[in-house]
Amino acid sequence: MNLAALAVDFRARFGSAPRLFRAPGRINIIGEHTDYSEGFVLPAAIDRWCAVAAAPNGLGRLRVVSQTFGQEMEADLAHLVPRGDWADYVAGPAKTLLEAGVAVLGADLLIVSDVPVGAGVSSSAALQVAVTRALLALSGIEADGVQVARWTRASENQFVGMPCGIMDSFASANGIEGGALMLDCRSLRATPAALPRDASFLLVNSMVSHRLVGGEYRQRREDCEAAARTLGVPALRDVVDLSVALQQLDGDLVKRCRHVVTENARVGQAVSAMGAGDLAALGELMNQSHASLRDDMEVSLPVVDQLAAIAQATPGVHGARLMGGGFGGCVIALVDTAAVDAVQAAIVAAYGAVIGESPDAFACRAVAGASEVFQ
Ligand code: GLA
């Protein structure tokens, strides 16, 4: 990503010198559909970024150009309302900061992103975190990454209307170079976890673009909340004895509860496996996570199951599972680094034959969370 070119474009467009900010997308190694049950997740920020060039304009308005979407928007800071498209990920953070008492300044923003959209790697969190960082900096406000994550999630929940958990914002705001974060989504305590040596994470896009604002994600969240209410616990994270809990639940809630409780346990086991350099164990946990997301959380699709199965069967792969909210998006595979190119080519060819087009695929590197960039 060429930030110098972004600054040049900004000057040409708005006539002033911008400050530059960027926020990364994220992978999640394991711990899926657990964050909104106040459970555990294991994400890492990755080397795909949303960048924002920003400068105050003294107009009390946001003037925004997205190079990624080839579109513009303008909005009065006193009248920010959702309009149901990408602009909400810019206006939402501004509105959230205003409601928190931050004196947000009118600003010009030029945005570009290479985080794939609809792929389950949190392009929307990256955009909102980058905008939040930019608006805070222009107002001269210092805030730590935990607070930025809270504001960003609030924007997505309340302004955009997507009832997501905190994982995506947290990873984008607080990621660490070369490592993942084991995050307790209740306390927001994050413990760094070194990534396995000699192994890489490969993402292969199912090429089914997910839409999470809609019903299915919200329904899963409501199922988990209903199960917790029936069990008399604050969240499914608090279930102590799974077999006792399952006897008190009916229908889909049995499955949802079993997923959350077993997935939370897998996060801890995965951290241990990473620490011990046990790739086989980590891969097996990822495979189990996929099966649980498919059978108990029911957030997969047949074509995503096919992609996961292809990946799991490819030599050089230790494990693979669907990643993110589900209903499309990417599969993440744990791959021997020496074999990444061959594995990528094999999966792209085999899955490409299934869907009739070549899927996007890329290996990624863990990077630090959002920051201002000085040139
Ligand atoms: C989406 C949401 C996250 C999380 C995942 C599933 O990415 O934004 O908060 O719930 O789905 O783990």
CSV table of C-alpha atoms and ligand atoms in Angstrom, one decimal:
chain,number,residue,atom,x,y,z
A,1,MET,CA,0.0,0.0,0.0
A,2,ASN,CA,1.5,3.3,-1.1
A,3,LEU,CA,0.8,5.9,1.6
A,4,ALA,CA,3.0,8.5,-0.1
A,5,ALA,CA,0.7,8.3,-3.1
A,6,LEU,CA,-2.3,8.6,-0.8
A,7,ALA,CA,-0.9,11.8,0.6
A,8,VAL,CA,-0.3,13.2,-2.8
A,9,ASP,CA,-3.8,12.4,-3.9
A,10,PHE,CA,-5.2,14.0,-0.8
A,11,ARG,CA,-3.3,17.3,-1.5
A,12,ALA,CA,-4.5,17.3,-5.1
A,13,ARG,CA,-8.1,16.7,-4.0
A,14,PHE,CA,-8.4,18.8,-0.8
A,15,GLY,CA,-5.5,21.3,-1.1
A,16,SER,CA,-4.0,20.6,2.3
A,17,ALA,CA,-1.4,18.3,3.8
A,18,PRO,CA,-2.9,15.3,5.6
A,19,ARG,CA,-1.9,13.1,8.5
A,20,LEU,CA,-1.9,9.4,7.7
A,21,PHE,CA,-3.4,6.6,9.7
A,22,ARG,CA,-3.9,2.9,9.1
A,23,ALA,CA,-5.6,-0.1,10.7
A,24,PRO,CA,-5.2,-3.7,9.8
A,25,GLY,CA,-7.6,-6.5,9.0
A,26,ARG,CA,-7.5,-9.6,11.1
A,27,ILE,CA,-7.4,-13.4,11.1
A,28,ASN,CA,-8.8,-15.5,13.9
A,29,ILE,CA,-6.9,-18.7,14.6
A,30,ILE,CA,-9.6,-20.2,16.7
A,31,GLY,CA,-12.5,-19.0,19.0
A,32,GLU,CA,-15.3,-18.3,16.5
A,33,HIS,CA,-18.8,-17.1,17.6
A,34,THR,CA,-17.6,-16.9,21.2
A,35,ASP,CA,-16.9,-13.2,21.6
A,36,TYR,CA,-20.5,-12.1,22.0
A,37,SER,CA,-20.9,-14.8,24.7
A,38,GLU,CA,-18.0,-13.1,26.5
A,39,GLY,CA,-15.7,-16.0,25.8
A,40,PHE,CA,-12.2,-16.4,24.3
A,41,VAL,CA,-10.8,-15.7,20.9
A,42,LEU,CA,-7.3,-15.9,19.3
A,43,PRO,CA,-7.0,-13.3,16.6
A,44,ALA,CA,-4.0,-11.6,15.0
A,45,ALA,CA,-3.9,-8.4,13.0
A,46,ILE,CA,-2.6,-9.0,9.4
A,47,ASP,CA,-0.6,-7.2,6.8
A,48,ARG,CA,-3.7,-5.9,4.9
A,49,TRP,CA,-4.7,-2.3,5.9
A,50,CYS,CA,-7.2,0.4,5.6
A,51,ALA,CA,-5.5,3.7,5.3
A,52,VAL,CA,-7.0,7.1,6.0
A,53,ALA,CA,-5.4,10.5,5.0
A,54,ALA,CA,-7.1,13.2,7.1
A,55,ALA,CA,-7.0,16.9,7.8
A,56,PRO,CA,-9.3,19.3,9.5
A,57,ASN,CA,-11.4,21.4,7.2
A,58,GLY,CA,-13.0,23.9,9.6
A,59,LEU,CA,-16.4,23.3,8.1
A,60,GLY,CA,-18.1,21.2,10.8
A,61,ARG,CA,-18.6,18.5,8.1
A,62,LEU,CA,-17.0,15.3,7.0
A,63,ARG,CA,-16.0,15.3,3.4
A,64,VAL,CA,-15.0,11.7,2.5
A,65,VAL,CA,-13.7,10.0,-0.6
A,66,SER,CA,-13.3,6.3,-0.8
A,67,GLN,CA,-10.8,5.2,-3.4
A,68,THR,CA,-11.8,1.6,-2.7
A,69,PHE,CA,-15.4,2.1,-3.6
A,70,GLY,CA,-14.8,5.0,-6.0
A,71,GLN,CA,-17.4,7.0,-4.1
A,72,GLU,CA,-17.8,10.2,-2.1
A,73,MET,CA,-19.9,11.3,0.8
A,74,GLU,CA,-20.4,14.5,2.7
A,75,ALA,CA,-22.2,14.8,6.1
A,76,ASP,CA,-22.8,17.5,8.7
A,77,LEU,CA,-21.4,16.4,12.0
A,78,ALA,CA,-24.6,17.6,13.7
A,79,HIS,CA,-26.8,15.4,11.5
A,80,LEU,CA,-25.1,12.0,11.1
A,81,VAL,CA,-27.6,9.3,10.2
A,82,PRO,CA,-27.0,5.8,8.8
A,83,ARG,CA,-27.6,5.3,5.1
A,84,GLY,CA,-26.9,1.6,4.8
A,85,ASP,CA,-23.6,1.6,2.9
A,86,TRP,CA,-19.8,2.0,3.4
A,87,ALA,CA,-20.3,5.6,4.5
A,88,ASP,CA,-21.8,4.3,7.8
A,89,TYR,CA,-18.4,3.0,8.8
A,90,VAL,CA,-17.1,6.6,8.6
A,91,ALA,CA,-20.1,8.5,10.0
A,92,GLY,CA,-20.6,5.8,12.8
A,93,PRO,CA,-17.2,6.4,14.4
A,94,ALA,CA,-17.7,10.2,14.3
A,95,LYS,CA,-21.1,9.9,15.9
A,96,THR,CA,-19.9,7.5,18.5
A,97,LEU,CA,-17.0,9.8,19.5
A,98,LEU,CA,-19.4,12.8,19.6
A,99,GLU,CA,-21.7,10.9,21.9
A,100,ALA,CA,-18.7,10.1,24.1
A,101,GLY,CA,-18.0,13.8,24.5
A,102,VAL,CA,-15.1,14.0,22.0
A,103,ALA,CA,-15.0,17.4,20.2
A,104,VAL,CA,-14.8,15.9,16.7
A,105,LEU,CA,-13.6,18.4,14.1
A,106,GLY,CA,-14.9,18.8,10.7
A,107,ALA,CA,-12.5,16.8,8.5
A,108,ASP,CA,-11.5,15.8,5.0
A,109,LEU,CA,-10.8,12.0,4.7
A,110,LEU,CA,-9.4,10.1,1.8
A,111,ILE,CA,-9.6,6.3,2.3
A,112,VAL,CA,-8.1,3.3,0.6
A,113,SER,CA,-8.0,-0.3,1.7
A,114,ASP,CA,-6.5,-3.6,0.6
A,115,VAL,CA,-8.4,-5.6,3.2
A,116,PRO,CA,-10.7,-7.8,1.1
A,117,VAL,CA,-14.4,-6.9,1.6
A,118,GLY,CA,-16.9,-9.7,2.6
A,119,ALA,CA,-14.1,-12.2,3.2
A,120,GLY,CA,-14.4,-12.4,7.0
A,121,VAL,CA,-11.1,-10.6,7.6
A,122,SER,CA,-12.8,-7.5,9.1
A,123,SER,CA,-12.6,-4.9,6.5
A,124,SER,CA,-15.3,-3.0,8.3
A,125,ALA,CA,-13.5,-3.0,11.6
A,126,ALA,CA,-10.3,-1.8,9.9
A,127,LEU,CA,-12.1,1.1,8.3
A,128,GLN,CA,-13.9,2.1,11.6
A,129,VAL,CA,-10.7,1.8,13.6
A,130,ALA,CA,-8.7,3.8,11.1
A,131,VAL,CA,-11.3,6.6,11.1
A,132,THR,CA,-11.6,6.5,14.9
A,133,ARG,CA,-7.8,6.9,15.2
A,134,ALA,CA,-7.8,9.7,12.6
A,135,LEU,CA,-10.6,11.7,14.2
A,136,LEU,CA,-9.2,11.3,17.7
A,137,ALA,CA,-5.8,12.5,16.5
A,138,LEU,CA,-7.2,15.5,14.7
A,139,SER,CA,-9.0,16.5,17.9
A,140,GLY,CA,-5.8,16.0,19.9
A,141,ILE,CA,-7.2,13.2,22.0
A,142,GLU,CA,-5.0,10.3,23.3
A,143,ALA,CA,-6.8,7.0,23.7
A,144,ASP,CA,-5.6,3.5,24.2
A,145,GLY,CA,-6.4,0.6,21.9
A,146,VAL,CA,-8.9,-0.9,24.3
A,147,GLN,CA,-10.9,2.2,24.3
A,148,VAL,CA,-10.7,2.6,20.6
A,149,ALA,CA,-12.0,-1.0,20.3
A,150,ARG,CA,-14.9,-0.3,22.6
A,151,TRP,CA,-15.9,2.8,20.5
A,152,THR,CA,-15.5,1.0,17.3
A,153,ARG,CA,-17.7,-1.9,18.4
A,154,ALA,CA,-20.3,0.6,19.7
A,155,SER,CA,-20.3,2.3,16.2
A,156,GLU,CA,-20.9,-1.0,14.5
A,157,ASN,CA,-23.6,-2.2,17.0
A,158,GLN,CA,-25.5,1.1,17.3
A,159,PHE,CA,-24.9,3.1,14.1
A,160,VAL,CA,-24.3,0.4,11.5
A,161,GLY,CA,-26.7,-2.0,13.2
A,162,MET,CA,-24.5,-5.1,13.1
A,163,PRO,CA,-24.7,-6.9,16.5
A,164,CYS,CA,-21.0,-8.1,16.4
A,165,GLY,CA,-18.7,-8.8,19.3
A,166,ILE,CA,-15.5,-7.0,20.2
A,167,MET,CA,-13.0,-9.3,18.5
A,168,ASP,CA,-12.6,-7.6,15.2
A,169,SER,CA,-12.2,-4.1,16.6
A,170,PHE,CA,-9.9,-5.3,19.3
A,171,ALA,CA,-7.6,-7.1,17.0
A,172,SER,CA,-7.4,-4.2,14.5
A,173,ALA,CA,-6.7,-1.7,17.3
A,174,ASN,CA,-4.3,-3.8,19.5
A,175,GLY,CA,-2.6,-6.4,17.3
A,176,ILE,CA,1.0,-7.2,17.9
A,177,GLU,CA,3.9,-7.8,15.4
A,178,GLY,CA,4.5,-11.5,14.9
A,179,GLY,CA,1.9,-12.7,17.4
A,180,ALA,CA,-1.7,-13.4,18.1
A,181,LEU,CA,-3.7,-12.2,21.1
A,182,MET,CA,-5.7,-14.5,23.4
A,183,LEU,CA,-8.5,-12.2,24.3
A,184,ASP,CA,-10.9,-12.6,27.2
A,185,CYS,CA,-13.9,-10.9,25.7
A,186,ARG,CA,-15.4,-10.1,29.1
A,187,SER,CA,-12.4,-8.5,30.9
A,188,LEU,CA,-10.8,-7.4,27.6
A,189,ARG,CA,-7.5,-8.7,29.0
A,190,ALA,CA,-5.3,-9.8,26.1
A,191,THR,CA,-2.4,-12.2,26.4
A,192,PRO,CA,0.1,-12.3,23.6
A,193,ALA,CA,0.7,-15.7,22.0
A,194,ALA,CA,3.7,-16.3,19.7
A,195,LEU,CA,2.8,-17.8,16.4
A,196,PRO,CA,4.1,-21.2,15.6
A,197,ARG,CA,7.5,-21.3,13.9
A,198,ASP,CA,7.8,-22.9,10.5
A,199,ALA,CA,4.1,-22.6,10.0
A,200,SER,CA,2.0,-20.0,8.2
A,201,PHE,CA,-1.7,-19.1,8.0
A,202,LEU,CA,-3.1,-19.3,4.5
A,203,LEU,CA,-6.5,-17.7,3.7
A,204,VAL,CA,-8.6,-19.0,0.8
A,205,ASN,CA,-11.8,-17.1,-0.1
A,206,SER,CA,-14.9,-19.2,-0.7
A,207,MET,CA,-15.9,-16.4,-3.0
A,208,VAL,CA,-19.3,-16.3,-1.3
A,209,SER,CA,-19.5,-12.8,0.1
A,210,HIS,CA,-21.1,-12.9,3.5
A,211,ARG,CA,-23.7,-10.5,4.7
A,212,LEU,CA,-23.6,-10.3,8.5
A,213,VAL,CA,-25.9,-7.3,9.1
A,214,GLY,CA,-28.8,-9.6,8.2
A,215,GLY,CA,-30.6,-12.2,10.1
A,216,GLU,CA,-28.5,-15.2,10.6
A,217,TYR,CA,-25.7,-13.7,12.7
A,218,ARG,CA,-28.2,-11.9,14.8
A,219,GLN,CA,-30.2,-15.1,15.3
A,220,ARG,CA,-27.1,-17.0,16.5
A,221,ARG,CA,-26.4,-14.2,19.0
A,222,GLU,CA,-30.0,-14.3,20.2
A,223,ASP,CA,-29.9,-18.1,20.5
A,224,CYS,CA,-26.8,-17.8,22.8
A,225,GLU,CA,-28.4,-15.1,24.9
A,226,ALA,CA,-31.6,-17.2,25.2
A,227,ALA,CA,-29.6,-20.3,26.3
A,228,ALA,CA,-27.7,-18.2,28.9
A,229,ARG,CA,-31.0,-16.9,30.3
A,230,THR,CA,-32.5,-20.4,30.5
A,231,LEU,CA,-29.4,-21.6,32.3
A,232,GLY,CA,-29.4,-18.6,34.7
A,233,VAL,CA,-25.9,-17.4,33.8
A,234,PRO,CA,-24.8,-14.0,32.5
A,235,ALA,CA,-23.4,-15.5,29.3
A,236,LEU,CA,-22.6,-18.9,27.9
A,237,ARG,CA,-19.0,-18.3,28.9
A,238,ASP,CA,-20.1,-19.0,32.5
A,239,VAL,CA,-21.3,-22.6,31.9
A,240,VAL,CA,-19.3,-24.8,34.2
A,241,ASP,CA,-20.7,-28.3,33.6
A,242,LEU,CA,-21.6,-28.8,29.9
A,243,SER,CA,-23.5,-32.0,30.3
A,244,VAL,CA,-25.7,-30.6,33.0
A,245,ALA,CA,-26.3,-27.5,31.0
A,246,LEU,CA,-27.3,-29.4,27.9
A,247,GLN,CA,-30.0,-31.3,29.8
A,248,GLN,CA,-31.6,-28.0,30.6
A,249,LEU,CA,-31.8,-26.8,27.0
A,250,ASP,CA,-34.0,-27.7,24.0
A,251,GLY,CA,-33.6,-27.7,20.3
A,252,ASP,CA,-31.1,-25.5,18.6
A,253,LEU,CA,-30.0,-24.0,22.0
A,254,VAL,CA,-28.4,-27.4,22.9
A,255,LYS,CA,-26.2,-27.1,19.9
A,256,ARG,CA,-25.4,-23.4,20.3
A,257,CYS,CA,-24.4,-24.0,23.9
A,258,ARG,CA,-22.2,-27.0,23.0
A,259,HIS,CA,-20.4,-25.0,20.4
A,260,VAL,CA,-19.6,-22.0,22.6
A,261,VAL,CA,-18.4,-24.1,25.6
A,262,THR,CA,-16.3,-26.5,23.5
A,263,GLU,CA,-14.9,-23.7,21.3
A,264,ASN,CA,-13.9,-21.7,24.4
A,265,ALA,CA,-12.0,-24.8,25.6
A,266,ARG,CA,-10.4,-25.2,22.3
A,267,VAL,CA,-8.9,-21.6,22.5
A,268,GLY,CA,-7.0,-22.5,25.6
A,269,GLN,CA,-5.9,-25.8,24.1
A,270,ALA,CA,-4.7,-24.0,21.0
A,271,VAL,CA,-2.6,-21.5,22.9
A,272,SER,CA,-1.0,-24.5,24.7
A,273,ALA,CA,-0.4,-26.2,21.4
A,274,MET,CA,1.2,-23.1,19.9
A,275,GLY,CA,3.4,-22.7,22.9
A,276,ALA,CA,4.6,-26.3,22.5
A,277,GLY,CA,5.1,-25.9,18.8
A,278,ASP,CA,2.6,-28.8,18.3
A,279,LEU,CA,1.2,-28.1,14.8
A,280,ALA,CA,-0.6,-31.4,14.6
A,281,ALA,CA,-2.6,-30.6,17.8
A,282,LEU,CA,-3.3,-27.0,16.7
A,283,GLY,CA,-4.5,-28.2,13.3
A,284,GLU,CA,-6.7,-30.8,14.8
A,285,LEU,CA,-8.3,-28.2,17.0
A,286,MET,CA,-9.0,-26.1,13.9
A,287,ASN,CA,-10.6,-29.0,12.2
A,288,GLN,CA,-12.8,-29.6,15.3
A,289,SER,CA,-13.7,-25.9,15.3
A,290,HIS,CA,-14.9,-26.2,11.7
A,291,ALA,CA,-17.1,-29.2,12.5
A,292,SER,CA,-18.6,-27.5,15.5
A,293,LEU,CA,-19.3,-24.3,13.5
A,294,ARG,CA,-20.9,-26.4,10.8
A,295,ASP,CA,-22.9,-28.8,12.9
A,296,ASP,CA,-23.7,-26.9,16.2
A,297,MET,CA,-23.4,-23.2,15.4
A,298,GLU,CA,-24.7,-23.9,11.9
A,299,VAL,CA,-22.9,-20.9,10.3
A,300,SER,CA,-21.3,-22.8,7.4
A,301,LEU,CA,-22.5,-23.4,3.8
A,302,PRO,CA,-22.0,-26.6,1.8
A,303,VAL,CA,-19.5,-24.9,-0.5
A,304,VAL,CA,-17.5,-23.6,2.5
A,305,ASP,CA,-17.5,-27.2,3.9
A,306,GLN,CA,-16.1,-28.3,0.6
A,307,LEU,CA,-13.4,-25.8,0.7
A,308,ALA,CA,-12.5,-26.7,4.3
A,309,ALA,CA,-12.4,-30.4,3.3
A,310,ILE,CA,-10.2,-29.7,0.3
A,311,ALA,CA,-7.8,-27.7,2.5
A,312,GLN,CA,-7.8,-30.3,5.3
A,313,ALA,CA,-6.9,-33.1,2.8
A,314,THR,CA,-4.1,-31.2,1.1
A,315,PRO,CA,-0.5,-32.4,2.1
A,316,GLY,CA,1.3,-29.7,4.1
A,317,VAL,CA,-1.9,-28.5,5.8
A,318,HIS,CA,-2.3,-29.3,9.5
A,319,GLY,CA,-5.8,-28.1,9.9
A,320,ALA,CA,-8.4,-25.7,8.4
A,321,ARG,CA,-11.7,-24.1,9.3
A,322,LEU,CA,-14.1,-21.4,8.3
A,323,MET,CA,-13.2,-18.1,9.7
A,324,GLY,CA,-15.2,-15.1,10.9
A,325,GLY,CA,-19.0,-14.8,11.0
A,326,GLY,CA,-19.6,-17.6,8.5
A,327,PHE,CA,-22.1,-18.0,5.6
A,328,GLY,CA,-19.2,-17.5,3.2
A,329,GLY,CA,-15.9,-15.6,3.6
A,330,CYS,CA,-12.5,-17.3,4.0
A,331,VAL,CA,-11.2,-20.6,5.2
A,332,ILE,CA,-8.0,-20.3,7.3
A,333,ALA,CA,-5.5,-23.1,7.0
A,334,LEU,CA,-2.4,-23.9,9.1
A,335,VAL,CA,0.3,-24.7,6.6
A,336,ASP,CA,4.0,-25.7,6.7
A,337,THR,CA,5.8,-22.5,5.6
A,338,ALA,CA,8.0,-24.4,3.2
A,339,ALA,CA,4.9,-25.7,1.5
A,340,VAL,CA,2.8,-22.6,1.3
A,341,ASP,CA,3.1,-21.9,-2.4
A,342,ALA,CA,2.4,-25.6,-3.4
A,343,VAL,CA,-0.5,-25.8,-0.9
A,344,GLN,CA,-2.0,-22.6,-2.2
A,345,ALA,CA,-1.8,-23.7,-5.8
A,346,ALA,CA,-3.3,-27.1,-4.9
A,347,ILE,CA,-6.3,-25.7,-3.0
A,348,VAL,CA,-6.9,-23.0,-5.6
A,349,ALA,CA,-6.9,-25.6,-8.4
A,350,ALA,CA,-9.2,-28.1,-6.5
A,351,TYR,CA,-11.7,-25.5,-5.1
A,352,GLY,CA,-11.5,-23.6,-8.4
A,353,ALA,CA,-12.8,-26.7,-10.2
A,354,VAL,CA,-15.7,-26.8,-7.7
A,355,ILE,CA,-16.9,-23.2,-8.2
A,356,GLY,CA,-15.7,-22.6,-11.8
A,357,GLU,CA,-13.4,-19.7,-11.0
A,358,SER,CA,-10.1,-19.2,-9.3
A,359,PRO,CA,-10.6,-18.2,-5.6
A,360,ASP,CA,-8.5,-15.5,-4.0
A,361,ALA,CA,-5.9,-16.8,-1.7
A,362,PHE,CA,-3.1,-15.3,0.3
A,363,ALA,CA,-0.7,-16.1,3.2
A,364,CYS,CA,-0.5,-13.4,5.9
A,365,ARG,CA,1.9,-12.0,8.5
A,366,ALA,CA,0.9,-10.8,11.9
A,367,VAL,CA,1.4,-7.1,12.4
A,368,ALA,CA,0.9,-4.3,15.0
A,369,GLY,CA,-2.5,-2.7,15.4
A,370,ALA,CA,-3.7,0.7,14.2
A,371,SER,CA,-1.5,3.7,14.3
A,372,GLU,CA,-0.6,7.0,12.8
A,373,VAL,CA,2.0,6.6,10.1
A,374,PHE,CA,4.8,9.2,9.9
A,375,GLN,CA,6.7,9.5,6.6
B,1,GLA,C1,-17.9,-11.5,13.0
B,1,GLA,C2,-18.1,-10.6,14.1
B,1,GLA,C3,-17.2,-10.9,15.3
B,1,GLA,C4,-17.3,-12.4,15.7
B,1,GLA,C5,-17.2,-13.3,14.5
B,1,GLA,C6,-17.4,-14.7,14.8
B,1,GLA,O1,-16.6,-11.4,12.5
B,1,GLA,O2,-17.8,-9.3,13.7
B,1,GLA,O3,-17.5,-10.1,16.4
B,1,GLA,O4,-18.5,-12.7,16.4
B,1,GLA,O5,-18.1,-12.9,13.4
B,1,GLA,O6,-16.4,-15.2,15.6
